[in-house]
mmCIF file of C-alpha atoms in Angstrom:
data_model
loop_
_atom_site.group_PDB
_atom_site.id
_atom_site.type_symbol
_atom_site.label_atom_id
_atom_site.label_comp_id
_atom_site.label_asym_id
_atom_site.label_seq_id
_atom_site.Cartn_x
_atom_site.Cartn_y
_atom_site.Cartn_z
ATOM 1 C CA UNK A 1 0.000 0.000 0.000
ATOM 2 C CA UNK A 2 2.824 2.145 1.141
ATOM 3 C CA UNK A 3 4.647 1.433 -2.784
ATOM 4 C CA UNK A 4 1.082 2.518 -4.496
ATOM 5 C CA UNK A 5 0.841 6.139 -2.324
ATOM 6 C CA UNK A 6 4.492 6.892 -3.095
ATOM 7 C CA UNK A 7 3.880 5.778 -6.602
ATOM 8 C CA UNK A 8 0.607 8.268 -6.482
ATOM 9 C CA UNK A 9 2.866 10.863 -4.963
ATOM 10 C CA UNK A 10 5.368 11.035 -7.943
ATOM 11 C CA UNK A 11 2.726 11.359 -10.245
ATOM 12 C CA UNK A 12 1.236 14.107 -8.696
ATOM 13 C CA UNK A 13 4.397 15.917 -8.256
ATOM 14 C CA UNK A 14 5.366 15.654 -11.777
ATOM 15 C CA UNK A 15 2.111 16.788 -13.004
ATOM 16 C CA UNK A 16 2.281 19.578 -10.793
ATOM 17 C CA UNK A 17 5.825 20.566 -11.708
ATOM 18 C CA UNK A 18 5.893 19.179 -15.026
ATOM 19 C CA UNK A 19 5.317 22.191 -16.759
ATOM 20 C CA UNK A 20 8.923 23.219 -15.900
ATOM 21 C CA UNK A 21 10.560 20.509 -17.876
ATOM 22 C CA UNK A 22 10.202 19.750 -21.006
ATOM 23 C CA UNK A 23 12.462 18.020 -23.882
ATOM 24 C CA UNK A 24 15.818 16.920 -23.218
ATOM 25 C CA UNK A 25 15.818 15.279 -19.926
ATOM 26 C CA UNK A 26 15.887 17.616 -16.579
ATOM 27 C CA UNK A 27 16.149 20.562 -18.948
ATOM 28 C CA UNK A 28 13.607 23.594 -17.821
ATOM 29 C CA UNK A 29 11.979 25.576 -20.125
ATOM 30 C CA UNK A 30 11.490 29.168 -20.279
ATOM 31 C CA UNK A 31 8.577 30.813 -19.023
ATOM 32 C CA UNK A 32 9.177 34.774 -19.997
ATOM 33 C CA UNK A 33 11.336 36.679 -22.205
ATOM 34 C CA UNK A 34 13.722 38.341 -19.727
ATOM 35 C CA UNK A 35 14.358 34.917 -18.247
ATOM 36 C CA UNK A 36 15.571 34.194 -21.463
ATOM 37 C CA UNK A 37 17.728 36.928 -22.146
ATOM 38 C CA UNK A 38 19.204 36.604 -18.931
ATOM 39 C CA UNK A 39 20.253 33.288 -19.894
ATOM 40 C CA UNK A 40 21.186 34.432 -23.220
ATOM 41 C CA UNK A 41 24.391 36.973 -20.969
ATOM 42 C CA UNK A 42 24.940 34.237 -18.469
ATOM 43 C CA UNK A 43 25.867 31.889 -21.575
ATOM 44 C CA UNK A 44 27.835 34.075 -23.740
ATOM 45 C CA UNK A 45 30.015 35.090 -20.123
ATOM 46 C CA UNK A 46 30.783 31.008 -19.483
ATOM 47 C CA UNK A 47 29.442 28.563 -22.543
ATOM 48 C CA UNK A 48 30.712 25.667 -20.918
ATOM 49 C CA UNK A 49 28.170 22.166 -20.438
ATOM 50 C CA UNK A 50 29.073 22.972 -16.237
ATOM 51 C CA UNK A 51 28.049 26.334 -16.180
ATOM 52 C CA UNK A 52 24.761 27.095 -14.191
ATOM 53 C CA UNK A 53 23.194 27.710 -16.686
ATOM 54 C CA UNK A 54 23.475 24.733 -19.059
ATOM 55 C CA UNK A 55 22.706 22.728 -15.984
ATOM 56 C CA UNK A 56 19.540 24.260 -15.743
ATOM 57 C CA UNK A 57 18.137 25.063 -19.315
ATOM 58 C CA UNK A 58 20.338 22.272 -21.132
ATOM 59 C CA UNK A 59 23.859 22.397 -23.003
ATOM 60 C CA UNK A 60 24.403 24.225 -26.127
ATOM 61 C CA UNK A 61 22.219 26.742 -26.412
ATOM 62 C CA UNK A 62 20.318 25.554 -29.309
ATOM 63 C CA UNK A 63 18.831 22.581 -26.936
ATOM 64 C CA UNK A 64 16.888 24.917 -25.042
ATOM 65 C CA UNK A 65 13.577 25.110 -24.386
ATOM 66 C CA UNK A 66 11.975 28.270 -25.697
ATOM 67 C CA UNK A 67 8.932 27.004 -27.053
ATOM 68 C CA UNK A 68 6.726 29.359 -24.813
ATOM 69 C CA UNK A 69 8.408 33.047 -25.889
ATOM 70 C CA UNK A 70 6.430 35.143 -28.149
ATOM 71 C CA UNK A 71 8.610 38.021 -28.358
ATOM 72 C CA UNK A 72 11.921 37.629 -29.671
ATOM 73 C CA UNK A 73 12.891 41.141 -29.927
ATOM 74 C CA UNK A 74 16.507 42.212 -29.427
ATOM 75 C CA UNK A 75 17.377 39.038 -27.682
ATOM 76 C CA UNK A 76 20.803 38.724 -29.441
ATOM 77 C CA UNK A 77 21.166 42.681 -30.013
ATOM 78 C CA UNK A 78 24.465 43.770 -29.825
ATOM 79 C CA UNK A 79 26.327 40.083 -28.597
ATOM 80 C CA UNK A 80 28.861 40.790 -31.362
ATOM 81 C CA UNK A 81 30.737 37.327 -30.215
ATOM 82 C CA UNK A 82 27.432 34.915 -30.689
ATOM 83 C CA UNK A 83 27.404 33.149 -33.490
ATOM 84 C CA UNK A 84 26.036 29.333 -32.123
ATOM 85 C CA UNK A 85 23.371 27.453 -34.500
ATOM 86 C CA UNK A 86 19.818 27.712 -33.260
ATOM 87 C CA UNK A 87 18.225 25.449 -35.773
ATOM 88 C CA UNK A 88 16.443 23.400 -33.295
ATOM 89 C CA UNK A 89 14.699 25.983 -31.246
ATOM 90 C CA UNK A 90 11.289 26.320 -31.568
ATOM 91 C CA UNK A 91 10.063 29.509 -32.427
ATOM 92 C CA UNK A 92 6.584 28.871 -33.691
ATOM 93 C CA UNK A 93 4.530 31.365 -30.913
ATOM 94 C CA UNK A 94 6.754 34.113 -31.088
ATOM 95 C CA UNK A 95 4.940 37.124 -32.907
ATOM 96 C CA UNK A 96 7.859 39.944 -32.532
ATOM 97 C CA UNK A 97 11.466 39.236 -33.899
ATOM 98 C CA UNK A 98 12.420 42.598 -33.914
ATOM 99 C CA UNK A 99 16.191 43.444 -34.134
ATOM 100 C CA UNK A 100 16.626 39.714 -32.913
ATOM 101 C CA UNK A 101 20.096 39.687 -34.014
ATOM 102 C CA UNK A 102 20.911 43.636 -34.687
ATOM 103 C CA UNK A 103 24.817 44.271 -34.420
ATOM 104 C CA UNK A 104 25.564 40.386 -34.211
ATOM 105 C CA UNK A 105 28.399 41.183 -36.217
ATOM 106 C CA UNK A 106 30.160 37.839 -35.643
ATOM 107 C CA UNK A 107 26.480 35.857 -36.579
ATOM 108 C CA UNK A 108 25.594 33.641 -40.086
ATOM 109 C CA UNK A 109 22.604 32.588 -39.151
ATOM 110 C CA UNK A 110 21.594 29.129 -38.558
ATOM 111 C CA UNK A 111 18.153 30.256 -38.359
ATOM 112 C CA UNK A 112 17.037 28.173 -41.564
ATOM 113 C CA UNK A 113 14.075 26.078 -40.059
ATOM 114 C CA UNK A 114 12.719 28.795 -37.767
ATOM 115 C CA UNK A 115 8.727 28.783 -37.398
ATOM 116 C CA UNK A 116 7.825 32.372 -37.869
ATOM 117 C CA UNK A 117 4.386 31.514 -39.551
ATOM 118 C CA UNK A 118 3.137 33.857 -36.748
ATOM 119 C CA UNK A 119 5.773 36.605 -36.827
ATOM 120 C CA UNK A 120 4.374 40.063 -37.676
ATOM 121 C CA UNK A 121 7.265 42.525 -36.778
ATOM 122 C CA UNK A 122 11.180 41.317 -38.694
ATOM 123 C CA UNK A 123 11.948 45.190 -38.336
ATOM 124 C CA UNK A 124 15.904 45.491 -37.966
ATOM 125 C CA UNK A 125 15.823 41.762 -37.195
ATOM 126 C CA UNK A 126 19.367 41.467 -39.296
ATOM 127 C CA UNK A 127 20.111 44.541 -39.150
ATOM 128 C CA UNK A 128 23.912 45.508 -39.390
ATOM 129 C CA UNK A 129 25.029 42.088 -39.388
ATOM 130 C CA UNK A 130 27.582 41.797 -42.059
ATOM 131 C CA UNK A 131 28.057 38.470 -41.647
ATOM 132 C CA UNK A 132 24.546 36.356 -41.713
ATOM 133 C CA UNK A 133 24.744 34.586 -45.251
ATOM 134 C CA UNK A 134 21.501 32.568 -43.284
ATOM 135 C CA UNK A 135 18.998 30.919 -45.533
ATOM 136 C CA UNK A 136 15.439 31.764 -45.609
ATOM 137 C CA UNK A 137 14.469 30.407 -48.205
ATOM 138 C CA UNK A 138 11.393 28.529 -46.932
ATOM 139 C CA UNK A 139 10.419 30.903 -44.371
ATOM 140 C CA UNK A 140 6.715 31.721 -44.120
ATOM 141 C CA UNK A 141 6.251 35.464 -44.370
ATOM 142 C CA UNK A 142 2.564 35.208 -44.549
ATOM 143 C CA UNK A 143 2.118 37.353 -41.571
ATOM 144 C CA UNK A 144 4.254 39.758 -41.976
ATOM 145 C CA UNK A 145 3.303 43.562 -41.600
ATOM 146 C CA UNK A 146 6.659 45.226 -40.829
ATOM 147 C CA UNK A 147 10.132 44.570 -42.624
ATOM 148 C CA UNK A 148 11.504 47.800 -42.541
ATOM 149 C CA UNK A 149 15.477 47.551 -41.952
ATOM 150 C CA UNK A 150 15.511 43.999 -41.849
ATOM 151 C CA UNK A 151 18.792 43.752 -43.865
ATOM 152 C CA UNK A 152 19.402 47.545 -43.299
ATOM 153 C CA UNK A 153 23.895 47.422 -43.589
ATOM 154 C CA UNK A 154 24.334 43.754 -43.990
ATOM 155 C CA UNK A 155 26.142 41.794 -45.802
ATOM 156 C CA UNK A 156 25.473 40.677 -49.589
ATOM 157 C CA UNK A 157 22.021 38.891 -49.077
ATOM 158 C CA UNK A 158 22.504 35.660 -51.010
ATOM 159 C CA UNK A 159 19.324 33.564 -49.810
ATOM 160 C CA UNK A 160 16.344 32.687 -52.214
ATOM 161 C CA UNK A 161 13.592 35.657 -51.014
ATOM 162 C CA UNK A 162 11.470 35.079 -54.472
ATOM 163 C CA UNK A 163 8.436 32.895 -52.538
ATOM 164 C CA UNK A 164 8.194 34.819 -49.536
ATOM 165 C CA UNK A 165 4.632 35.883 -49.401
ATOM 166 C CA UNK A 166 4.843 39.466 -48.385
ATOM 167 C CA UNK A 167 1.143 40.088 -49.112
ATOM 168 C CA UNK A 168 0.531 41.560 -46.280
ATOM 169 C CA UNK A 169 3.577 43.907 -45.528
ATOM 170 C CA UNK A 170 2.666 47.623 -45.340
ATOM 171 C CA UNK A 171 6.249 48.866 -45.094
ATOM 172 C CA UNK A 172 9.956 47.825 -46.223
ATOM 173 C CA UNK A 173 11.229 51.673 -45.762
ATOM 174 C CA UNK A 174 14.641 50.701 -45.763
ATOM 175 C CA UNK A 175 14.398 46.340 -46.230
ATOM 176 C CA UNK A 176 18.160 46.288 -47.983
ATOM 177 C CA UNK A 177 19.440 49.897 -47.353
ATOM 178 C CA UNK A 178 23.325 50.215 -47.283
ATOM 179 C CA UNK A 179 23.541 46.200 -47.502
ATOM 180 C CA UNK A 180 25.258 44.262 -50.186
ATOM 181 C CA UNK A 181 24.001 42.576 -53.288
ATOM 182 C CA UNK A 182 20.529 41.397 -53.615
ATOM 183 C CA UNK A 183 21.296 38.643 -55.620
ATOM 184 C CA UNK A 184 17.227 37.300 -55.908
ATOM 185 C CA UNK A 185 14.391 37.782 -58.471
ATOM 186 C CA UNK A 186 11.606 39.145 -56.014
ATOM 187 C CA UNK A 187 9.648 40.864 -58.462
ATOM 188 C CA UNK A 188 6.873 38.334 -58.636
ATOM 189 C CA UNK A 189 6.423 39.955 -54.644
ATOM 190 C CA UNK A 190 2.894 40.816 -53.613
ATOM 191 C CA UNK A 191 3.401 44.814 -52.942
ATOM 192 C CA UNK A 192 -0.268 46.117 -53.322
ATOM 193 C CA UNK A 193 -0.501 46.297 -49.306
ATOM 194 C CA UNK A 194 2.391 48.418 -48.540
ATOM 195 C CA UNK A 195 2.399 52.205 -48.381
ATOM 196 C CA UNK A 196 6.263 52.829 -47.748
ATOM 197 C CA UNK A 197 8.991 52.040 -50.042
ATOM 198 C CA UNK A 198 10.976 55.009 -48.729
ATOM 199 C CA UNK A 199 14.987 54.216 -49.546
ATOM 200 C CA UNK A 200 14.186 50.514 -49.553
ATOM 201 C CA UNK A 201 17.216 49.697 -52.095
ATOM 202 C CA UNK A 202 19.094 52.688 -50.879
ATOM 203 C CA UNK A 203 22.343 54.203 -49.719
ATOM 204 C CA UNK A 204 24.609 52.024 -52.160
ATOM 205 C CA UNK A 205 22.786 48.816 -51.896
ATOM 206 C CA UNK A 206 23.243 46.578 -55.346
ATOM 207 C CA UNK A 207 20.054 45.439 -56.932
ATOM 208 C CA UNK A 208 20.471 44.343 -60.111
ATOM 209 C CA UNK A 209 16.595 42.780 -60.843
ATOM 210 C CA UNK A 210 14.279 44.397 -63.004
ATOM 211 C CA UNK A 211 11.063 44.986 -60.621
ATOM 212 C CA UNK A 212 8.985 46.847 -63.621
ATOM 213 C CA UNK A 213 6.046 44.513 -62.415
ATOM 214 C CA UNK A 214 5.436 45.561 -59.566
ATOM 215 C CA UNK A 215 4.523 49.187 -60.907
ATOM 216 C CA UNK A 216 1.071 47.402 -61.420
ATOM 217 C CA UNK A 217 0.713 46.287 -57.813
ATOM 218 C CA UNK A 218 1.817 49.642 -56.290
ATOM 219 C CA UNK A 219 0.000 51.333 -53.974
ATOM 220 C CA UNK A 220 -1.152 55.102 -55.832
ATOM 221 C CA UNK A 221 -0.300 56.759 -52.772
ATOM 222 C CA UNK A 222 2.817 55.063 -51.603
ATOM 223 C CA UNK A 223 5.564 56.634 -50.404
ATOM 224 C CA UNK A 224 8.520 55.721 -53.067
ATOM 225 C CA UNK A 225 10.957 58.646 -51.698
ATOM 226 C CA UNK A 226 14.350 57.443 -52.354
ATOM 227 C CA UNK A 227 13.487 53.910 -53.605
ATOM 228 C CA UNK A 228 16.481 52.833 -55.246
ATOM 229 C CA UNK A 229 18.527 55.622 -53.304
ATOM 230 C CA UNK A 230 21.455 57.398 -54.909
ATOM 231 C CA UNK A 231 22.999 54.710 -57.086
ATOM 232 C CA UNK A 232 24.541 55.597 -60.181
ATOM 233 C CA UNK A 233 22.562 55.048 -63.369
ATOM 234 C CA UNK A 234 24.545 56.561 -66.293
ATOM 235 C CA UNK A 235 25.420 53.132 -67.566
ATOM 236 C CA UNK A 236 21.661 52.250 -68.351
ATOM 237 C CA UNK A 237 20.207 52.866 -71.472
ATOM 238 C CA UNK A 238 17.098 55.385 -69.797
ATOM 239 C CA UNK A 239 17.086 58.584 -71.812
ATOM 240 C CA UNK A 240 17.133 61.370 -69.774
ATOM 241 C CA UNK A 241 19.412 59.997 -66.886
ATOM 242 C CA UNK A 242 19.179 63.124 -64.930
ATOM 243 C CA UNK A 243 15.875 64.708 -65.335
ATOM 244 C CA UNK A 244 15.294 66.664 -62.140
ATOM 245 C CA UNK A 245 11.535 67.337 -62.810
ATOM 246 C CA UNK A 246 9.972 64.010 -62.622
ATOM 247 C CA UNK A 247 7.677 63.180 -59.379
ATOM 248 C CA UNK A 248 8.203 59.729 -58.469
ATOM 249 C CA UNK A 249 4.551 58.522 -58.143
ATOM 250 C CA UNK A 250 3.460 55.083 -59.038
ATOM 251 C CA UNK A 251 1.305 52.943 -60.643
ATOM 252 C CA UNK A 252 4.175 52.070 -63.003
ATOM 253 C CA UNK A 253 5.361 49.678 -64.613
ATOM 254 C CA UNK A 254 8.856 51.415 -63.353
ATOM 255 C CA UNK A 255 12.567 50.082 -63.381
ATOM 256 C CA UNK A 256 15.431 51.457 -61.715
ATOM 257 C CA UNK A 257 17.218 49.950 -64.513
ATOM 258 C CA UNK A 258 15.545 49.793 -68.571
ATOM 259 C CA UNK A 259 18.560 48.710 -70.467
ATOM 260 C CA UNK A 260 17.798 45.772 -73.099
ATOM 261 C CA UNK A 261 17.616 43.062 -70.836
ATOM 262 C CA UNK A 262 13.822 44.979 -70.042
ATOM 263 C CA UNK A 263 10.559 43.317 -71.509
ATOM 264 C CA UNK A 264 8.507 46.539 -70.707
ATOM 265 C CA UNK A 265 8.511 49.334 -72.876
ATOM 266 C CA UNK A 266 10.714 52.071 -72.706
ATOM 267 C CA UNK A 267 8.428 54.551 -74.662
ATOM 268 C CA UNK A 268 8.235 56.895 -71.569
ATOM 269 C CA UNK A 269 10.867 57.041 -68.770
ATOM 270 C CA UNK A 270 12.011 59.789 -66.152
ATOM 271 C CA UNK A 271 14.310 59.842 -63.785
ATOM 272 C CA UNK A 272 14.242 60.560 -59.844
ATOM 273 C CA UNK A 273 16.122 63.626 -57.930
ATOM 274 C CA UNK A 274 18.801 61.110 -57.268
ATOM 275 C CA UNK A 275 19.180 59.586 -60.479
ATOM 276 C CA UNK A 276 17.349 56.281 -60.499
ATOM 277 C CA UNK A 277 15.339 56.271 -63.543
ATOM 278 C CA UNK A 278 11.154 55.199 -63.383
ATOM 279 C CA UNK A 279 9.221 53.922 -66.481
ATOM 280 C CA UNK A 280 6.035 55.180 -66.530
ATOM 281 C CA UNK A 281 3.276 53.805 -68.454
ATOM 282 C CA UNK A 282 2.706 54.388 -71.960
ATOM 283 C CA UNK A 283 -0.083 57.078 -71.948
ATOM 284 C CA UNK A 284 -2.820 55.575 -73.989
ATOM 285 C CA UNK A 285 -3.211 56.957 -77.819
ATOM 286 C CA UNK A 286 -5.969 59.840 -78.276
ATOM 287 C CA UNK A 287 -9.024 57.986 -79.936
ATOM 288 C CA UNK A 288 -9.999 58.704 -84.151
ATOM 289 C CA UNK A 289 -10.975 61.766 -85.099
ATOM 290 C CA UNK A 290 -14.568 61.526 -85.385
ATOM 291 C CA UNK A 291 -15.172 64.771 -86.515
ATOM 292 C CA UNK A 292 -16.805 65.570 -89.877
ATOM 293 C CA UNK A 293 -14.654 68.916 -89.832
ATOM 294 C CA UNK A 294 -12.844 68.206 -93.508
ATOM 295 C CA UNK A 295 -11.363 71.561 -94.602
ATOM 296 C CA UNK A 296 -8.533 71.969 -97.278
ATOM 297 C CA UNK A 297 -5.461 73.318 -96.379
ATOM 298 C CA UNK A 298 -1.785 72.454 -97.216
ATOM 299 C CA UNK A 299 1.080 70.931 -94.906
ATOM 300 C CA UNK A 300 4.704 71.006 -95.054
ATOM 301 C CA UNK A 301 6.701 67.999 -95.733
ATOM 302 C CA UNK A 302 7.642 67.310 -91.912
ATOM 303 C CA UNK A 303 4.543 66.806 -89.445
ATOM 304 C CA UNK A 304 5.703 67.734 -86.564
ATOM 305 C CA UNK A 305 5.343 64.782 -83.737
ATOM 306 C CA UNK A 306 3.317 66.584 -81.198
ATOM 307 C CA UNK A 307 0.871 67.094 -84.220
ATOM 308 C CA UNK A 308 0.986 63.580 -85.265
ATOM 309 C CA UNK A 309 -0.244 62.251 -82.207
ATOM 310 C CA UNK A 310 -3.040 64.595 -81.853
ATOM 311 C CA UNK A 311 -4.264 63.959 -85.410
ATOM 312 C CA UNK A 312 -3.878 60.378 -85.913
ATOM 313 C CA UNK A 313 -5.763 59.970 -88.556
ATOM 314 C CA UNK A 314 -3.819 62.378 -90.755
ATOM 315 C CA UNK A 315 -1.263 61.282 -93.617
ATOM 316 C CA UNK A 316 1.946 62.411 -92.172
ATOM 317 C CA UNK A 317 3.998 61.283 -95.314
ATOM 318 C CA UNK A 318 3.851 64.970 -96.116
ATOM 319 C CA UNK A 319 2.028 66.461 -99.423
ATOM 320 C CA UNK A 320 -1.425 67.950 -99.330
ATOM 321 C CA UNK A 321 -4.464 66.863 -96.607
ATOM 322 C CA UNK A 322 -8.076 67.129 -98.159
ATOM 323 C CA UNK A 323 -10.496 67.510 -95.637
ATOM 324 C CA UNK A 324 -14.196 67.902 -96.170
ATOM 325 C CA UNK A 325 -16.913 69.650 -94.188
ATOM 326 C CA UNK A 326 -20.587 70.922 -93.961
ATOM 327 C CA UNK A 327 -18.919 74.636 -94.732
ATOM 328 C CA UNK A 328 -17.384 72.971 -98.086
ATOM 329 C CA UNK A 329 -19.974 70.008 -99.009
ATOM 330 C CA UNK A 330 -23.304 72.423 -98.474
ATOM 331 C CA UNK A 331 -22.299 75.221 -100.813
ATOM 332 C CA UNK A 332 -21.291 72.675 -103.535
ATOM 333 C CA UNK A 333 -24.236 70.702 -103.333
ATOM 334 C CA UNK A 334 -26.680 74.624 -103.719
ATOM 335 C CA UNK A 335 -24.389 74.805 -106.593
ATOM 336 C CA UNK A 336 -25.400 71.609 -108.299
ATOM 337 C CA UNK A 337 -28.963 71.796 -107.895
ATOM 338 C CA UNK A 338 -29.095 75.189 -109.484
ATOM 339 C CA UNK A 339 -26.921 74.473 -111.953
ATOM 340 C CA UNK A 340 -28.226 75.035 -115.710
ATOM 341 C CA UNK A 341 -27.330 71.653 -117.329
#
């Protein structure tokens, strides 16, 4: 009998205390955020599998228990030495990974299989990390309302973004400013929810893909201030380069860059304060004359263009233009009928 109550005993103790443990045997999971990050300092100051703390949350750091944290934000801000893969943490309730890993300077990011289906907030998460060449690839973005700064002065962003579903972002004011190449295709990106765009490929950063779809998707009222930022574009083919009068305003289609490689047309362009160059779209061609106005008059040779696209149904080969109207046709037609065949 005395075997059965101790037996009862146990089990009531571990359901009672079970929701401290979890996972890898004796290893306690964390209940807030700052009890995280406290264990987050305590590791980087002794990482060895005797410290206290790796006797208590487990041993490395990417065994531990983090399952219950919902807000990620700056937990590795500014630990310019961490650089540990976290692969196996599971992040799939936190909501806020803002600047998660801002000024990890030493960090790659073994991040690759992170949940962050429910992640709304990546602002700054990478930000001015020069070293995260992470891949995220098969991240789900769905959620997503904020990227602003998220690669903001990193390094040369080499991961697949092209399937992120950004559908629901409504600003990436400075997504790659200052950062290295953007060596992916993301202009098959869902813009039409955002409403800031302001210096999002700015302040040197390298992107090299032709986004003239998403002039379509755009936002009217979006702020596009500084889009592509103060890059050089005399080596693309845009007529005037430097044309200080245009006002950036979308729908587009519009490129930063409409050299041949482009499959929109390049009938109207203009180019930003700063030199990036927008193609606007084609303004549609004035509909047929349908007026019976048909005088006769005489044209030079050369039609002038501004002409020709007003009068579209004129022979601009040059020579003579016949028109006839009411104030010719009427008259000649008195004429006839009074007439003394």
């Amino acid at each position: 009998m005395s075997l059965f109550r101790n037996l009862l005993t146990l089990v009531l103790v571990i359901s009672v205390c079970g929701c401290c443990f979890e996972g890898v045997s004796g290893q306690e999971c964390f209940n807030t955020k700052d009890e995280l990050s406290q264990a987050i300092v305590a590791y980087m100051a002794d990482k060895s599998a005797t410290s206290e703390v790796a006797s208590k949350y487990g041993h490395p750091i990417g065994n531990w228990c983090v399952s219950r944290i919902t807000d990620f934000s700056g937990l590795f801000a500014n630990q310019g030495a961490f650089n540990e893969d976290l692969v196996g943490w599971d992040t799939s309730s936190v909501t806020n990974m803002e600047g998660c890993f801002e000024r990890c300077v030493s960090f790659f990011g073994q991040v690759q299989s992170w949940d962050v289906s429910k992640v709304t907030s990546f602002k700054s998460m990478f930000r001015q990390s020069p070293r995260f060449t992470g891949d995220l690839s098969q991240w789900d973005m769905s959620n997503a309302r904020d990227v602003s700064f998220m690669f903001y002065n990193s390094a040369s962003i080499q991961t697949d973004l092209s399937k992120w579903n950004v559908g629901k972002v409504l600003t990436f004011e400075s997504f790659a400013s200052a950062a290295g190449n953007l060596n992916t295709d993301i202009s098959a990106w869902d813009i039409s929810a955002a409403n800031n765009f302001m210096d999002m490929f700015g302040r040197g950063a390298a992107m090299d893909k032709n986004l003239c779809a998403w002039g379509d998707k755009m936002n009217r009222n979006a702020n596009v201030e500084n889009i592509f930022g103060s890059r050089d574009f005399t080596a693309s083919n845009c007529p005037n380069p430097f044309d200080p009068s245009f006002d950036v305003r979308p729908p587009g289609p519009f490129c930063h860059n409409c050299g041949a490689s482009n499959e929109q047309s390049l009938d109207n362009t203009a180019t930003n304060m700063d030199g990036s160059t927008i193609i606007t779209t084609p303004a549609p061609a004035p509909p047929p004359d349908t007026t019976t106005e048909m005088t006769i008059y005489d044209v030079e040779d050369t039609v002038d263009a501004s002409n020709e696209a007003d009068n579209n149904n004129n022979d601009s080969s040059g020579g003579t233009i016949w028109r006839l109207s009411s104030w010719t046709i009427v008259p000649f037609l008195l004429l006839l009928l009074t007439w003394q065949w």
